[in-house]
PDB file of C-alpha atoms in Angstrom:
ATOM      1  CA  MET G   1    -109.769  15.806  -1.234  1.00 66.00           C
ATOM      2  CA  LYS G   2    -106.016  15.082   1.232  1.00 64.00           C
ATOM      3  CA  LYS G   3    -104.666  13.059  -1.754  1.00 66.00           C
ATOM      4  CA  ILE G   4    -105.235  14.891  -4.132  1.00 67.00           C
ATOM      5  CA  PHE G   5    -103.675  17.999  -2.023  1.00 61.00           C
ATOM      6  CA  LEU G   6    -100.943  15.466  -1.780  1.00 63.00           C
ATOM      7  CA  LEU G   7    -100.514  14.576  -5.599  1.00 64.00           C
ATOM      8  CA  PHE G   8    -100.632  18.524  -5.985  1.00 65.00           C
ATOM      9  CA  GLY G   9     -98.351  19.011  -4.259  1.00 70.00           C
ATOM     10  CA  LEU G  10     -96.079  16.821  -5.088  1.00 68.00           C
ATOM     11  CA  ILE G  11     -95.955  16.654  -8.881  1.00 72.00           C
ATOM     12  CA  LEU G  12     -95.697  21.306  -7.824  1.00 68.00           C
ATOM     13  CA  ALA G  13     -92.617  20.471  -6.401  1.00 70.00           C
ATOM     14  CA  VAL G  14     -91.060  17.878  -9.522  1.00 65.00           C
ATOM     15  CA  ILE G  15     -91.991  21.209 -11.247  1.00 68.00           C
ATOM     16  CA  VAL G  16     -90.382  23.369  -9.566  1.00 63.00           C
ATOM     17  CA  SER G  17     -87.186  21.655  -9.032  1.00 63.00           C
ATOM     18  CA  SER G  18     -86.496  20.251 -12.810  1.00 60.00           C
ATOM     19  CA  THR G  19     -86.431  23.798 -13.968  1.00 59.00           C
ATOM     20  CA  ASP G  20     -83.582  25.952 -13.288  1.00 59.00           C
ATOM     21  CA  PHE G  21     -83.892  29.754 -13.162  1.00 57.00           C
ATOM     22  CA  THR G  22     -80.118  30.150 -14.571  1.00 51.00           C
ATOM     23  CA  MET G  23     -79.879  32.035 -18.122  1.00 54.00           C
ATOM     24  CA  ALA G  24     -76.138  30.898 -17.794  1.00 52.00           C
ATOM     25  CA  GLN G  25     -76.876  28.008 -20.099  1.00 58.00           C
ATOM     26  CA  ARG G  26     -78.652  26.779 -23.066  1.00 66.00           C
ATOM     27  CA  ARG G  27     -76.995  24.202 -24.370  1.00 72.00           C
ATOM     28  CA  LYS G  28     -78.834  22.016 -27.409  1.00 81.00           C
ATOM     29  CA  MET G  29     -80.831  18.316 -27.501  1.00 80.00           C
ATOM     30  CA  SER G  30     -78.219  15.988 -29.430  1.00 82.00           C
ATOM     31  CA  SER G  31     -79.060  13.666 -32.043  1.00 83.00           C
ATOM     32  CA  GLN G  32     -78.172  11.168 -30.046  1.00 85.00           C
ATOM     33  CA  ALA G  33     -81.227  12.376 -27.445  1.00 85.00           C
ATOM     34  CA  LYS G  34     -83.557  13.616 -29.860  1.00 85.00           C
ATOM     35  CA  GLY G  35     -83.876   9.824 -31.667  1.00 86.00           C
ATOM     36  CA  ALA G  36     -83.738   8.223 -28.152  1.00 87.00           C
ATOM     37  CA  LEU G  37     -87.123  10.473 -26.826  1.00 86.00           C
ATOM     38  CA  ILE G  38     -88.448  10.366 -30.190  1.00 87.00           C
ATOM     39  CA  GLY G  39     -88.544   7.020 -30.728  1.00 88.00           C
ATOM     40  CA  GLY G  40     -89.124   5.838 -27.040  1.00 88.00           C
ATOM     41  CA  ALA G  41     -91.987   7.848 -26.737  1.00 87.00           C
ATOM     42  CA  GLY G  42     -93.460   6.188 -30.692  1.00 88.00           C
ATOM     43  CA  GLY G  43     -92.355   2.595 -29.005  1.00 87.00           C
ATOM     44  CA  ALA G  44     -94.263   2.955 -25.959  1.00 87.00           C
ATOM     45  CA  ILE G  45     -97.937   4.792 -27.610  1.00 86.00           C
ATOM     46  CA  ALA G  46     -96.830   1.748 -30.322  1.00 87.00           C
ATOM     47  CA  GLY G  47     -95.847  -2.176 -27.937  1.00 86.00           C
ATOM     48  CA  GLY G  48     -99.463  -0.162 -25.653  1.00 85.00           C
ATOM     49  CA  LEU G  49    -101.489  -0.550 -28.196  1.00 85.00           C
ATOM     50  CA  ILE G  50    -100.231  -3.296 -29.726  1.00 86.00           C
ATOM     51  CA  GLY G  51     -98.960  -5.510 -26.367  1.00 79.00           C
ATOM     52  CA  HIS G  52    -100.750  -5.813 -23.274  1.00 79.00           C
ATOM     53  CA  GLY G  53    -100.826  -2.674 -21.757  1.00 80.00           C
ATOM     54  CA  VAL G  54     -98.120  -1.156 -19.205  1.00 83.00           C
ATOM     55  CA  LYS G  55     -96.221  -4.045 -20.203  1.00 85.00           C
ATOM     56  CA  GLY G  56     -96.266  -3.733 -23.850  1.00 86.00           C
ATOM     57  CA  ALA G  57     -95.568   0.233 -23.107  1.00 86.00           C
ATOM     58  CA  LEU G  58     -92.427  -0.956 -21.137  1.00 86.00           C
ATOM     59  CA  ILE G  59     -90.919  -2.499 -23.973  1.00 86.00           C
ATOM     60  CA  GLY G  60     -92.108  -0.668 -27.058  1.00 87.00           C
ATOM     61  CA  GLY G  61     -90.695   2.567 -25.332  1.00 88.00           C
ATOM     62  CA  ALA G  62     -87.490   0.528 -24.857  1.00 90.00           C
ATOM     63  CA  ILE G  63     -86.425  -0.823 -27.830  1.00 90.00           C
ATOM     64  CA  GLY G  64     -88.378   2.413 -29.592  1.00 90.00           C
ATOM     65  CA  ALA G  65     -85.646   4.622 -26.971  1.00 90.00           C
ATOM     66  CA  GLY G  66     -82.358   1.796 -27.972  1.00 90.00           C
ATOM     67  CA  GLY G  67     -83.269   2.399 -32.279  1.00 90.00           C
ATOM     68  CA  GLY G  68     -83.450   5.769 -32.353  1.00 90.00           C
ATOM     69  CA  TYR G  69     -80.680   6.537 -30.417  1.00 90.00           C
ATOM     70  CA  VAL G  70     -79.025   4.469 -33.234  1.00 90.00           C
ATOM     71  CA  VAL G  71     -81.476   6.687 -35.725  1.00 90.00           C
ATOM     72  CA  GLY G  72     -79.621   9.521 -33.747  1.00 89.00           C
ATOM     73  CA  ASN G  73     -75.992   8.575 -34.381  1.00 89.00           C
ATOM     74  CA  GLU G  74     -76.677   7.459 -37.722  1.00 91.00           C
ATOM     75  CA  HIS G  75     -77.769  11.134 -39.033  1.00 89.00           C
ATOM     76  CA  ARG G  76     -74.510  13.064 -36.342  1.00 89.00           C
ATOM     77  CA  ARG G  77     -72.377  11.257 -37.623  1.00 91.00           C
ATOM     78  CA  ASN G  78     -73.056  11.374 -41.380  1.00 91.00           C
ATOM     79  CA  LYS G  79     -73.990  16.022 -40.156  1.00 90.00           C
ATOM     80  CA  ALA G  80     -70.259  15.415 -39.477  1.00 89.00           C
ATOM     81  CA  LYS G  81     -68.593  13.742 -42.643  1.00 91.00           C
ATOM     82  CA  ARG G  82     -70.954  15.790 -45.239  1.00 89.00           C
ATOM     83  CA  ARG G  83     -69.485  19.202 -43.153  1.00 88.00           C
ATOM     84  CA  ALA G  84     -65.666  17.210 -43.117  1.00 87.00           C
ATOM     85  CA  TYR G  85     -66.137  17.454 -47.226  1.00 87.00           C
ATOM     86  CA  TYR G  86     -67.802  20.869 -47.499  1.00 85.00           C
ATOM     87  CA  ARG G  87     -64.127  21.932 -45.424  1.00 83.00           C
ATOM     88  CA  SER G  88     -62.289  19.807 -47.619  1.00 81.00           C
ATOM     89  CA  GLN G  89     -63.344  21.388 -50.755  1.00 80.00           C
ATOM     90  CA  ASN G  90     -63.795  24.748 -50.314  1.00 71.00           C
ATOM     91  CA  ARG G  91     -59.816  24.959 -47.901  1.00 65.00           C
ATOM     92  CA  SER G  92     -59.160  27.404 -50.648  1.00 58.00           C
ATOM     93  CA  ALA G  93     -61.345  29.788 -51.093  1.00 54.00           C
ATOM     94  CA  ARG G  94     -61.022  33.374 -49.818  1.00 57.00           C
ATOM     95  CA  TYR G  95     -63.867  35.117 -47.579  1.00 58.00           C
ATOM     96  CA  TYR G  96     -63.477  39.140 -47.650  1.00 57.00           C
ATOM     97  CA  SER G  97     -65.103  40.967 -45.678  1.00 55.00           C
ATOM     98  CA  ARG G  98     -66.491  44.000 -47.213  1.00 60.00           C
ATOM     99  CA  ARG G  99     -64.284  46.576 -45.024  1.00 59.00           C
ATOM    100  CA  ARG G 100     -61.039  47.011 -46.850  1.00 56.00           C
ATOM    101  CA  HIS G 101     -57.606  47.238 -45.374  1.00 55.00           C
ATOM    102  CA  ASN G 102     -55.098  49.710 -46.062  1.00 53.00           C
TER     103      ASN G 102
END
């Protein structure tokens, strides 16, 4: 019973200490981080099922996180290229507001 309370207290302490109570700044997760997170989770699951339990899950998670980071980085670079191309094509276009300036 003492172990259960100790474990519950430890989990609660980690959750409370990891939450951010300030609402001043919210940052979006980068494409690289999203790719690494998704790839790591998928790799860990696949490695655990295919490999030898925990060892396979750790190896699969590491390889999946690395691959996911690379995929996320390429996604970010392609998005930046598309944005730069769009801006270069529409540079001559003028945008006016509905309000008239006299």
